[in-house]
PDB file of C-alpha atoms in Angstrom:
ATOM      1  CA  UNK A   1       0.000   0.000   0.000  1.00  0.00           C
ATOM      2  CA  UNK A   2       1.425   3.369  -0.939  1.00  0.00           C
ATOM      3  CA  UNK A   3       1.577   6.609   0.976  1.00  0.00           C
ATOM      4  CA  UNK A   4      -1.187   8.083  -1.186  1.00  0.00           C
ATOM      5  CA  UNK A   5      -3.697   5.581   0.148  1.00  0.00           C
ATOM      6  CA  UNK A   6      -2.363   5.572   3.719  1.00  0.00           C
ATOM      7  CA  UNK A   7      -0.975   9.038   4.584  1.00  0.00           C
ATOM      8  CA  UNK A   8       1.377   9.335   7.524  1.00  0.00           C
ATOM      9  CA  UNK A   9      -0.295  10.941  10.547  1.00  0.00           C
ATOM     10  CA  UNK A  10       1.540  14.085  11.656  1.00  0.00           C
ATOM     11  CA  UNK A  11       3.024  14.233  15.153  1.00  0.00           C
ATOM     12  CA  UNK A  12       4.266  17.835  14.913  1.00  0.00           C
ATOM     13  CA  UNK A  13       6.022  20.063  12.396  1.00  0.00           C
ATOM     14  CA  UNK A  14       9.508  18.961  13.401  1.00  0.00           C
ATOM     15  CA  UNK A  15       8.782  15.228  13.365  1.00  0.00           C
ATOM     16  CA  UNK A  16       6.697  15.521  10.207  1.00  0.00           C
ATOM     17  CA  UNK A  17       9.826  16.332   8.260  1.00  0.00           C
ATOM     18  CA  UNK A  18      11.442  13.193   9.608  1.00  0.00           C
ATOM     19  CA  UNK A  19       8.424  11.032   8.757  1.00  0.00           C
ATOM     20  CA  UNK A  20       7.756   9.952  12.355  1.00  0.00           C
ATOM     21  CA  UNK A  21       4.131   9.474  13.395  1.00  0.00           C
ATOM     22  CA  UNK A  22       2.267   8.491  16.540  1.00  0.00           C
ATOM     23  CA  UNK A  23       1.644   5.149  14.823  1.00  0.00           C
ATOM     24  CA  UNK A  24       5.383   4.565  14.472  1.00  0.00           C
ATOM     25  CA  UNK A  25       6.085   5.604  18.050  1.00  0.00           C
ATOM     26  CA  UNK A  26       3.472   3.249  19.462  1.00  0.00           C
ATOM     27  CA  UNK A  27       4.719   0.289  17.497  1.00  0.00           C
ATOM     28  CA  UNK A  28       8.291   1.076  18.529  1.00  0.00           C
ATOM     29  CA  UNK A  29       7.185   1.107  22.161  1.00  0.00           C
ATOM     30  CA  UNK A  30       5.441  -2.254  21.823  1.00  0.00           C
ATOM     31  CA  UNK A  31       8.238  -4.171  20.126  1.00  0.00           C
ATOM     32  CA  UNK A  32      11.157  -2.241  21.624  1.00  0.00           C
ATOM     33  CA  UNK A  33      12.626  -1.476  18.200  1.00  0.00           C
ATOM     34  CA  UNK A  34      14.591   1.643  17.262  1.00  0.00           C
ATOM     35  CA  UNK A  35      12.350   4.100  15.415  1.00  0.00           C
ATOM     36  CA  UNK A  36      14.508   4.200  12.240  1.00  0.00           C
ATOM     37  CA  UNK A  37      13.905   0.469  11.711  1.00  0.00           C
ATOM     38  CA  UNK A  38      10.162   1.131  11.437  1.00  0.00           C
ATOM     39  CA  UNK A  39      10.542   3.700   8.682  1.00  0.00           C
ATOM     40  CA  UNK A  40      11.499   3.394   5.052  1.00  0.00           C
ATOM     41  CA  UNK A  41       8.150   3.978   3.346  1.00  0.00           C
ATOM     42  CA  UNK A  42       6.170   1.133   4.895  1.00  0.00           C
ATOM     43  CA  UNK A  43       2.881   2.347   6.434  1.00  0.00           C
ATOM     44  CA  UNK A  44       2.988   2.296  10.233  1.00  0.00           C
ATOM     45  CA  UNK A  45       0.795  -0.337  11.802  1.00  0.00           C
ATOM     46  CA  UNK A  46      -0.501   1.234  15.029  1.00  0.00           C
ATOM     47  CA  UNK A  47      -1.164   4.488  16.796  1.00  0.00           C
ATOM     48  CA  UNK A  48      -2.007   5.879  20.197  1.00  0.00           C
ATOM     49  CA  UNK A  49      -5.708   6.731  19.860  1.00  0.00           C
ATOM     50  CA  UNK A  50      -5.978   7.920  23.448  1.00  0.00           C
ATOM     51  CA  UNK A  51      -4.370  11.252  22.580  1.00  0.00           C
ATOM     52  CA  UNK A  52      -7.405  12.065  20.443  1.00  0.00           C
ATOM     53  CA  UNK A  53      -9.955  10.448  22.751  1.00  0.00           C
ATOM     54  CA  UNK A  54     -11.353   8.322  19.931  1.00  0.00           C
ATOM     55  CA  UNK A  55     -12.283   4.693  19.507  1.00  0.00           C
ATOM     56  CA  UNK A  56     -10.878   2.979  16.470  1.00  0.00           C
ATOM     57  CA  UNK A  57     -12.757   1.357  13.659  1.00  0.00           C
ATOM     58  CA  UNK A  58     -12.069  -2.372  13.362  1.00  0.00           C
ATOM     59  CA  UNK A  59      -9.348  -1.805  10.801  1.00  0.00           C
ATOM     60  CA  UNK A  60      -6.432  -3.813   9.434  1.00  0.00           C
ATOM     61  CA  UNK A  61      -3.945  -1.135  10.498  1.00  0.00           C
ATOM     62  CA  UNK A  62      -5.374   0.309  13.698  1.00  0.00           C
ATOM     63  CA  UNK A  63      -5.206   3.852  12.395  1.00  0.00           C
ATOM     64  CA  UNK A  64      -7.453   6.773  11.559  1.00  0.00           C
ATOM     65  CA  UNK A  65      -8.929   6.852   8.079  1.00  0.00           C
ATOM     66  CA  UNK A  66      -8.346   3.191   7.247  1.00  0.00           C
ATOM     67  CA  UNK A  67     -11.241   1.102   5.911  1.00  0.00           C
ATOM     68  CA  UNK A  68     -13.092  -1.222   8.265  1.00  0.00           C
ATOM     69  CA  UNK A  69     -11.907  -4.760   8.683  1.00  0.00           C
ATOM     70  CA  UNK A  70     -14.260  -7.148   6.946  1.00  0.00           C
ATOM     71  CA  UNK A  71     -15.039 -10.810   7.471  1.00  0.00           C
ATOM     72  CA  UNK A  72     -14.782 -13.040   4.427  1.00  0.00           C
ATOM     73  CA  UNK A  73     -15.999 -16.480   3.496  1.00  0.00           C
ATOM     74  CA  UNK A  74     -14.374 -19.485   5.144  1.00  0.00           C
ATOM     75  CA  UNK A  75     -14.343 -21.303   1.800  1.00  0.00           C
ATOM     76  CA  UNK A  76     -14.621 -25.047   1.257  1.00  0.00           C
ATOM     77  CA  UNK A  77     -11.193 -26.059   2.572  1.00  0.00           C
ATOM     78  CA  UNK A  78     -11.144 -25.172   6.271  1.00  0.00           C
ATOM     79  CA  UNK A  79     -10.336 -28.063   8.638  1.00  0.00           C
ATOM     80  CA  UNK A  80     -10.490 -27.955  12.445  1.00  0.00           C
ATOM     81  CA  UNK A  81      -7.806 -29.528  14.648  1.00  0.00           C
ATOM     82  CA  UNK A  82      -4.831 -27.915  12.907  1.00  0.00           C
ATOM     83  CA  UNK A  83      -1.495 -28.425  14.713  1.00  0.00           C
ATOM     84  CA  UNK A  84      -0.128 -25.800  17.077  1.00  0.00           C
ATOM     85  CA  UNK A  85       2.791 -24.329  15.115  1.00  0.00           C
ATOM     86  CA  UNK A  86       3.971 -21.046  13.611  1.00  0.00           C
ATOM     87  CA  UNK A  87       5.928 -22.593  10.731  1.00  0.00           C
ATOM     88  CA  UNK A  88       4.177 -24.294   7.809  1.00  0.00           C
ATOM     89  CA  UNK A  89       6.942 -26.209   6.018  1.00  0.00           C
ATOM     90  CA  UNK A  90       6.926 -26.915   2.293  1.00  0.00           C
ATOM     91  CA  UNK A  91       8.543 -26.025  -1.017  1.00  0.00           C
ATOM     92  CA  UNK A  92       8.006 -22.636  -2.615  1.00  0.00           C
ATOM     93  CA  UNK A  93       8.949 -18.984  -2.221  1.00  0.00           C
ATOM     94  CA  UNK A  94       9.621 -18.322   1.458  1.00  0.00           C
ATOM     95  CA  UNK A  95       7.175 -15.935   3.138  1.00  0.00           C
ATOM     96  CA  UNK A  96       6.872 -14.548   6.654  1.00  0.00           C
ATOM     97  CA  UNK A  97       3.709 -12.759   7.792  1.00  0.00           C
ATOM     98  CA  UNK A  98       3.959 -10.828  11.051  1.00  0.00           C
ATOM     99  CA  UNK A  99       2.034  -8.229  12.976  1.00  0.00           C
ATOM    100  CA  UNK A 100      -0.123  -7.663  16.025  1.00  0.00           C
ATOM    101  CA  UNK A 101      -3.647  -8.214  17.252  1.00  0.00           C
ATOM    102  CA  UNK A 102      -5.128  -5.070  18.836  1.00  0.00           C
ATOM    103  CA  UNK A 103      -8.524  -4.175  20.205  1.00  0.00           C
ATOM    104  CA  UNK A 104     -10.304  -0.979  19.130  1.00  0.00           C
ATOM    105  CA  UNK A 105      -8.505   0.996  21.835  1.00  0.00           C
ATOM    106  CA  UNK A 106      -5.188  -0.010  20.237  1.00  0.00           C
ATOM    107  CA  UNK A 107      -4.368  -2.269  23.181  1.00  0.00           C
ATOM    108  CA  UNK A 108      -2.383  -5.376  22.192  1.00  0.00           C
ATOM    109  CA  UNK A 109      -4.303  -8.601  22.763  1.00  0.00           C
ATOM    110  CA  UNK A 110      -2.263 -11.409  24.340  1.00  0.00           C
ATOM    111  CA  UNK A 111      -3.168 -15.078  23.776  1.00  0.00           C
ATOM    112  CA  UNK A 112      -5.285 -14.323  20.710  1.00  0.00           C
ATOM    113  CA  UNK A 113      -5.706 -17.403  18.544  1.00  0.00           C
ATOM    114  CA  UNK A 114      -4.825 -17.261  14.845  1.00  0.00           C
ATOM    115  CA  UNK A 115      -5.584 -20.297  12.660  1.00  0.00           C
ATOM    116  CA  UNK A 116      -4.011 -20.145   9.181  1.00  0.00           C
ATOM    117  CA  UNK A 117      -4.595 -22.330   6.128  1.00  0.00           C
ATOM    118  CA  UNK A 118      -3.568 -21.906   2.492  1.00  0.00           C
ATOM    119  CA  UNK A 119      -2.823 -23.583  -0.835  1.00  0.00           C
ATOM    120  CA  UNK A 120       0.568 -25.082  -1.617  1.00  0.00           C
ATOM    121  CA  UNK A 121       2.905 -23.904  -4.381  1.00  0.00           C
ATOM    122  CA  UNK A 122       0.695 -25.620  -6.989  1.00  0.00           C
ATOM    123  CA  UNK A 123      -2.534 -24.074  -5.726  1.00  0.00           C
ATOM    124  CA  UNK A 124      -3.738 -27.253  -3.992  1.00  0.00           C
ATOM    125  CA  UNK A 125      -5.106 -27.604  -0.443  1.00  0.00           C
ATOM    126  CA  UNK A 126      -4.236 -30.614   1.686  1.00  0.00           C
ATOM    127  CA  UNK A 127      -7.657 -31.958   2.653  1.00  0.00           C
ATOM    128  CA  UNK A 128      -6.426 -35.297   4.010  1.00  0.00           C
ATOM    129  CA  UNK A 129      -3.682 -33.950   6.270  1.00  0.00           C
ATOM    130  CA  UNK A 130      -2.494 -30.626   7.640  1.00  0.00           C
ATOM    131  CA  UNK A 131       0.127 -29.387   5.183  1.00  0.00           C
ATOM    132  CA  UNK A 132       0.073 -25.580   5.196  1.00  0.00           C
ATOM    133  CA  UNK A 133      -2.338 -25.564   8.119  1.00  0.00           C
ATOM    134  CA  UNK A 134      -1.559 -24.469  11.667  1.00  0.00           C
ATOM    135  CA  UNK A 135      -2.622 -22.297  14.568  1.00  0.00           C
ATOM    136  CA  UNK A 136      -0.694 -20.139  17.007  1.00  0.00           C
ATOM    137  CA  UNK A 137      -1.255 -17.605  19.798  1.00  0.00           C
ATOM    138  CA  UNK A 138      -0.079 -14.041  20.144  1.00  0.00           C
ATOM    139  CA  UNK A 139       2.551 -13.352  22.781  1.00  0.00           C
ATOM    140  CA  UNK A 140       2.235 -10.981  25.729  1.00  0.00           C
ATOM    141  CA  UNK A 141       2.717  -7.997  23.380  1.00  0.00           C
ATOM    142  CA  UNK A 142      -0.038  -9.186  21.028  1.00  0.00           C
ATOM    143  CA  UNK A 143       2.449 -10.142  18.318  1.00  0.00           C
ATOM    144  CA  UNK A 144       2.355 -13.099  15.938  1.00  0.00           C
ATOM    145  CA  UNK A 145       4.628 -14.402  13.184  1.00  0.00           C
ATOM    146  CA  UNK A 146       3.844 -17.005  10.529  1.00  0.00           C
ATOM    147  CA  UNK A 147       6.585 -18.668   8.481  1.00  0.00           C
ATOM    148  CA  UNK A 148       5.229 -20.264   5.315  1.00  0.00           C
ATOM    149  CA  UNK A 149       5.459 -19.929   1.504  1.00  0.00           C
ATOM    150  CA  UNK A 150       3.720 -17.712  -1.020  1.00  0.00           C
ATOM    151  CA  UNK A 151       0.557 -19.699  -1.852  1.00  0.00           C
ATOM    152  CA  UNK A 152      -0.030 -20.859  -5.413  1.00  0.00           C
ATOM    153  CA  UNK A 153      -2.948 -19.967  -7.656  1.00  0.00           C
ATOM    154  CA  UNK A 154      -5.969 -22.066  -8.503  1.00  0.00           C
ATOM    155  CA  UNK A 155      -8.811 -21.354 -10.962  1.00  0.00           C
ATOM    156  CA  UNK A 156     -11.093 -18.476 -10.099  1.00  0.00           C
ATOM    157  CA  UNK A 157      -9.093 -16.973  -7.219  1.00  0.00           C
ATOM    158  CA  UNK A 158      -6.265 -14.560  -6.703  1.00  0.00           C
ATOM    159  CA  UNK A 159      -3.406 -15.338  -4.333  1.00  0.00           C
ATOM    160  CA  UNK A 160      -4.575 -15.365  -0.695  1.00  0.00           C
ATOM    161  CA  UNK A 161      -4.167 -16.788   2.820  1.00  0.00           C
ATOM    162  CA  UNK A 162      -7.102 -17.804   5.021  1.00  0.00           C
ATOM    163  CA  UNK A 163      -7.174 -16.997   8.735  1.00  0.00           C
ATOM    164  CA  UNK A 164      -9.470 -17.168  11.742  1.00  0.00           C
ATOM    165  CA  UNK A 165      -8.723 -14.781  14.604  1.00  0.00           C
ATOM    166  CA  UNK A 166     -10.221 -15.031  18.078  1.00  0.00           C
ATOM    167  CA  UNK A 167      -9.362 -12.926  21.105  1.00  0.00           C
ATOM    168  CA  UNK A 168      -9.967 -14.793  24.383  1.00  0.00           C
ATOM    169  CA  UNK A 169     -13.665 -14.948  25.124  1.00  0.00           C
ATOM    170  CA  UNK A 170     -14.592 -12.985  21.985  1.00  0.00           C
ATOM    171  CA  UNK A 171     -16.223 -13.806  18.670  1.00  0.00           C
ATOM    172  CA  UNK A 172     -14.287 -15.324  15.762  1.00  0.00           C
ATOM    173  CA  UNK A 173     -13.207 -13.236  12.777  1.00  0.00           C
ATOM    174  CA  UNK A 174     -12.883 -15.342   9.619  1.00  0.00           C
ATOM    175  CA  UNK A 175     -11.174 -13.520   6.773  1.00  0.00           C
ATOM    176  CA  UNK A 176      -8.517 -13.685   4.052  1.00  0.00           C
ATOM    177  CA  UNK A 177      -5.258 -11.818   3.409  1.00  0.00           C
ATOM    178  CA  UNK A 178      -4.183 -10.644  -0.038  1.00  0.00           C
ATOM    179  CA  UNK A 179      -1.016  -9.705  -1.912  1.00  0.00           C
ATOM    180  CA  UNK A 180      -0.609  -6.314  -3.642  1.00  0.00           C
ATOM    181  CA  UNK A 181       0.117  -6.205  -7.370  1.00  0.00           C
ATOM    182  CA  UNK A 182      -1.476  -9.545  -8.225  1.00  0.00           C
ATOM    183  CA  UNK A 183      -3.011  -9.568 -11.751  1.00  0.00           C
ATOM    184  CA  UNK A 184      -6.002 -11.584 -10.554  1.00  0.00           C
ATOM    185  CA  UNK A 185      -6.909  -9.092  -7.832  1.00  0.00           C
ATOM    186  CA  UNK A 186      -9.015  -7.187 -10.362  1.00  0.00           C
ATOM    187  CA  UNK A 187     -11.009 -10.263 -11.463  1.00  0.00           C
ATOM    188  CA  UNK A 188     -11.460 -12.152  -8.182  1.00  0.00           C
ATOM    189  CA  UNK A 189     -15.031 -11.556  -6.975  1.00  0.00           C
ATOM    190  CA  UNK A 190     -14.064 -12.162  -3.324  1.00  0.00           C
ATOM    191  CA  UNK A 191     -10.929 -10.007  -3.253  1.00  0.00           C
ATOM    192  CA  UNK A 192     -11.094  -6.811  -1.200  1.00  0.00           C
ATOM    193  CA  UNK A 193      -8.301  -4.229  -1.096  1.00  0.00           C
ATOM    194  CA  UNK A 194      -9.032  -3.538   2.584  1.00  0.00           C
ATOM    195  CA  UNK A 195      -7.344  -6.852   3.378  1.00  0.00           C
ATOM    196  CA  UNK A 196      -4.099  -6.230   1.503  1.00  0.00           C
ATOM    197  CA  UNK A 197      -0.887  -7.025   3.344  1.00  0.00           C
ATOM    198  CA  UNK A 198       2.237  -4.867   3.157  1.00  0.00           C
ATOM    199  CA  UNK A 199       4.665  -7.079   1.227  1.00  0.00           C
ATOM    200  CA  UNK A 200       8.295  -6.588   0.275  1.00  0.00           C
ATOM    201  CA  UNK A 201      10.914  -8.787  -1.379  1.00  0.00           C
ATOM    202  CA  UNK A 202      13.891  -9.734   0.796  1.00  0.00           C
ATOM    203  CA  UNK A 203      16.518 -11.787  -1.003  1.00  0.00           C
ATOM    204  CA  UNK A 204      14.788 -14.765  -2.587  1.00  0.00           C
ATOM    205  CA  UNK A 205      11.787 -14.558  -0.239  1.00  0.00           C
ATOM    206  CA  UNK A 206       9.091 -12.135   0.864  1.00  0.00           C
ATOM    207  CA  UNK A 207       8.128 -10.455   4.122  1.00  0.00           C
ATOM    208  CA  UNK A 208       4.576  -9.310   4.818  1.00  0.00           C
ATOM    209  CA  UNK A 209       2.948  -7.408   7.675  1.00  0.00           C
ATOM    210  CA  UNK A 210      -0.672  -7.156   8.740  1.00  0.00           C
ATOM    211  CA  UNK A 211      -2.285  -6.056  12.015  1.00  0.00           C
ATOM    212  CA  UNK A 212      -5.681  -7.365  13.082  1.00  0.00           C
ATOM    213  CA  UNK A 213      -7.980  -5.200  15.183  1.00  0.00           C
ATOM    214  CA  UNK A 214     -10.593  -7.111  17.168  1.00  0.00           C
ATOM    215  CA  UNK A 215     -13.928  -5.332  17.381  1.00  0.00           C
ATOM    216  CA  UNK A 216     -14.100  -4.745  21.140  1.00  0.00           C
ATOM    217  CA  UNK A 217     -12.873  -2.320  23.777  1.00  0.00           C
ATOM    218  CA  UNK A 218     -11.902  -2.749  27.399  1.00  0.00           C
ATOM    219  CA  UNK A 219      -9.851  -5.548  28.916  1.00  0.00           C
ATOM    220  CA  UNK A 220      -8.337  -7.569  26.061  1.00  0.00           C
ATOM    221  CA  UNK A 221      -8.130 -10.919  27.863  1.00  0.00           C
ATOM    222  CA  UNK A 222     -11.049 -11.585  30.216  1.00  0.00           C
ATOM    223  CA  UNK A 223     -10.820 -14.840  32.140  1.00  0.00           C
ATOM    224  CA  UNK A 224     -14.050 -16.457  33.338  1.00  0.00           C
ATOM    225  CA  UNK A 225     -14.388 -17.538  36.951  1.00  0.00           C
ATOM    226  CA  UNK A 226     -14.875 -21.312  37.337  1.00  0.00           C
ATOM    227  CA  UNK A 227     -18.032 -22.544  39.035  1.00  0.00           C
ATOM    228  CA  UNK A 228     -17.042 -24.692  41.983  1.00  0.00           C
ATOM    229  CA  UNK A 229     -20.369 -26.511  42.306  1.00  0.00           C
ATOM    230  CA  UNK A 230     -21.913 -27.697  38.997  1.00  0.00           C
ATOM    231  CA  UNK A 231     -25.428 -26.526  38.334  1.00  0.00           C
ATOM    232  CA  UNK A 232     -28.085 -29.260  38.286  1.00  0.00           C
ATOM    233  CA  UNK A 233     -28.864 -28.192  34.702  1.00  0.00           C
ATOM    234  CA  UNK A 234     -25.277 -28.397  33.473  1.00  0.00           C
ATOM    235  CA  UNK A 235     -24.125 -30.955  30.932  1.00  0.00           C
ATOM    236  CA  UNK A 236     -23.480 -34.436  32.309  1.00  0.00           C
ATOM    237  CA  UNK A 237     -19.873 -35.116  33.093  1.00  0.00           C
ATOM    238  CA  UNK A 238     -18.147 -38.026  31.398  1.00  0.00           C
ATOM    239  CA  UNK A 239     -16.391 -40.430  33.777  1.00  0.00           C
ATOM    240  CA  UNK A 240     -13.197 -39.973  31.752  1.00  0.00           C
ATOM    241  CA  UNK A 241     -13.232 -36.181  32.058  1.00  0.00           C
ATOM    242  CA  UNK A 242     -10.987 -34.397  34.544  1.00  0.00           C
ATOM    243  CA  UNK A 243     -10.931 -30.741  35.606  1.00  0.00           C
ATOM    244  CA  UNK A 244      -9.168 -28.407  33.176  1.00  0.00           C
ATOM    245  CA  UNK A 245      -5.741 -27.386  34.482  1.00  0.00           C
ATOM    246  CA  UNK A 246      -3.168 -24.926  33.148  1.00  0.00           C
ATOM    247  CA  UNK A 247       0.164 -26.541  32.302  1.00  0.00           C
ATOM    248  CA  UNK A 248      -1.450 -29.791  31.147  1.00  0.00           C
ATOM    249  CA  UNK A 249      -0.815 -31.169  27.660  1.00  0.00           C
ATOM    250  CA  UNK A 250      -4.141 -32.076  26.016  1.00  0.00           C
ATOM    251  CA  UNK A 251      -4.593 -34.333  22.999  1.00  0.00           C
ATOM    252  CA  UNK A 252      -7.397 -34.322  20.452  1.00  0.00           C
ATOM    253  CA  UNK A 253     -10.432 -35.993  22.017  1.00  0.00           C
ATOM    254  CA  UNK A 254      -9.447 -35.443  25.650  1.00  0.00           C
ATOM    255  CA  UNK A 255     -12.377 -34.487  27.888  1.00  0.00           C
ATOM    256  CA  UNK A 256     -12.200 -31.885  30.644  1.00  0.00           C
ATOM    257  CA  UNK A 257     -14.640 -30.190  32.958  1.00  0.00           C
ATOM    258  CA  UNK A 258     -14.726 -26.443  33.496  1.00  0.00           C
ATOM    259  CA  UNK A 259     -17.361 -24.231  35.052  1.00  0.00           C
ATOM    260  CA  UNK A 260     -19.769 -27.146  35.429  1.00  0.00           C
ATOM    261  CA  UNK A 261     -19.585 -28.159  31.750  1.00  0.00           C
ATOM    262  CA  UNK A 262     -17.682 -30.801  29.826  1.00  0.00           C
ATOM    263  CA  UNK A 263     -15.444 -29.957  26.861  1.00  0.00           C
ATOM    264  CA  UNK A 264     -13.725 -32.076  24.199  1.00  0.00           C
ATOM    265  CA  UNK A 265     -10.255 -31.068  22.954  1.00  0.00           C
ATOM    266  CA  UNK A 266     -10.189 -30.180  19.247  1.00  0.00           C
ATOM    267  CA  UNK A 267      -6.475 -29.450  18.838  1.00  0.00           C
ATOM    268  CA  UNK A 268      -3.481 -30.780  20.751  1.00  0.00           C
ATOM    269  CA  UNK A 269      -1.885 -28.097  22.917  1.00  0.00           C
ATOM    270  CA  UNK A 270      -0.369 -27.262  26.282  1.00  0.00           C
ATOM    271  CA  UNK A 271      -2.835 -25.200  28.334  1.00  0.00           C
ATOM    272  CA  UNK A 272      -1.853 -21.828  29.746  1.00  0.00           C
ATOM    273  CA  UNK A 273      -3.684 -19.472  32.116  1.00  0.00           C
ATOM    274  CA  UNK A 274      -6.250 -17.572  30.081  1.00  0.00           C
ATOM    275  CA  UNK A 275      -6.777 -20.486  27.665  1.00  0.00           C
ATOM    276  CA  UNK A 276      -9.760 -21.893  29.572  1.00  0.00           C
ATOM    277  CA  UNK A 277     -12.176 -23.932  27.390  1.00  0.00           C
ATOM    278  CA  UNK A 278     -14.893 -21.238  27.103  1.00  0.00           C
ATOM    279  CA  UNK A 279     -12.313 -18.808  25.686  1.00  0.00           C
ATOM    280  CA  UNK A 280     -11.292 -20.723  22.561  1.00  0.00           C
ATOM    281  CA  UNK A 281     -13.755 -22.365  20.208  1.00  0.00           C
ATOM    282  CA  UNK A 282     -10.851 -23.678  18.126  1.00  0.00           C
ATOM    283  CA  UNK A 283      -9.385 -25.647  21.022  1.00  0.00           C
ATOM    284  CA  UNK A 284     -12.488 -26.921  22.852  1.00  0.00           C
ATOM    285  CA  UNK A 285     -16.045 -27.940  21.987  1.00  0.00           C
ATOM    286  CA  UNK A 286     -18.701 -28.122  24.680  1.00  0.00           C
ATOM    287  CA  UNK A 287     -20.324 -31.550  24.887  1.00  0.00           C
TER     288      UNK A 287
END
């Protein structure tokens, strides 16, 4: 995306000449990077909205004037139970996609779940296994990083990556990410420029950035309080189920109890505080 479509927000007259914006300063504060490393013509990815007393639209870049984030079709190739991993190995042009998950107050959201799936170099999806499928969680600063390849093309679509994003205890955003400059962008009926990544070529590979903004304000990571005594109307507990516990490694199909209900594990993972079953529909299904 060029500067014409995403103008740099002015901090003051002096800093304007140096190209430094509140967006750049906020991102530098989050990741601890020197400000010059965040410059170089790439649109900044965050800003401090509190200085203007405004809420943010649910936008890809968490900044004023950007178009609203949109949900897009899941498509026919989504599969639950993807492995927990941030690298999707396979042959093709190397690609990293990184960024942050914010809420509408520009607060980073820790432990947000991102589930990615895409076509391989030939444009094919692995529907029998989990090649080029995987989920991960944002770190304490709300950051994520996906290591994969540039997906191939298949008939009727432009180049894209599918993703589901869910902040703890919040609704799921299902959408797709796109590449700038693709010839098929103009003919793909699903494509939307509001979901374009920033992409640059680095050596023989590519690096992309995209920030998700979850459509809520307030505390980013609410944690429900367990119910000690199950309600008489709660779901029956399986004899093989045990209470959910942080630090436990759960396999697909494992049953746990939490808050008087029983849940079945959908994806193998090690549980952490804040990952309680009601918080993540991708990890647990109530039974």
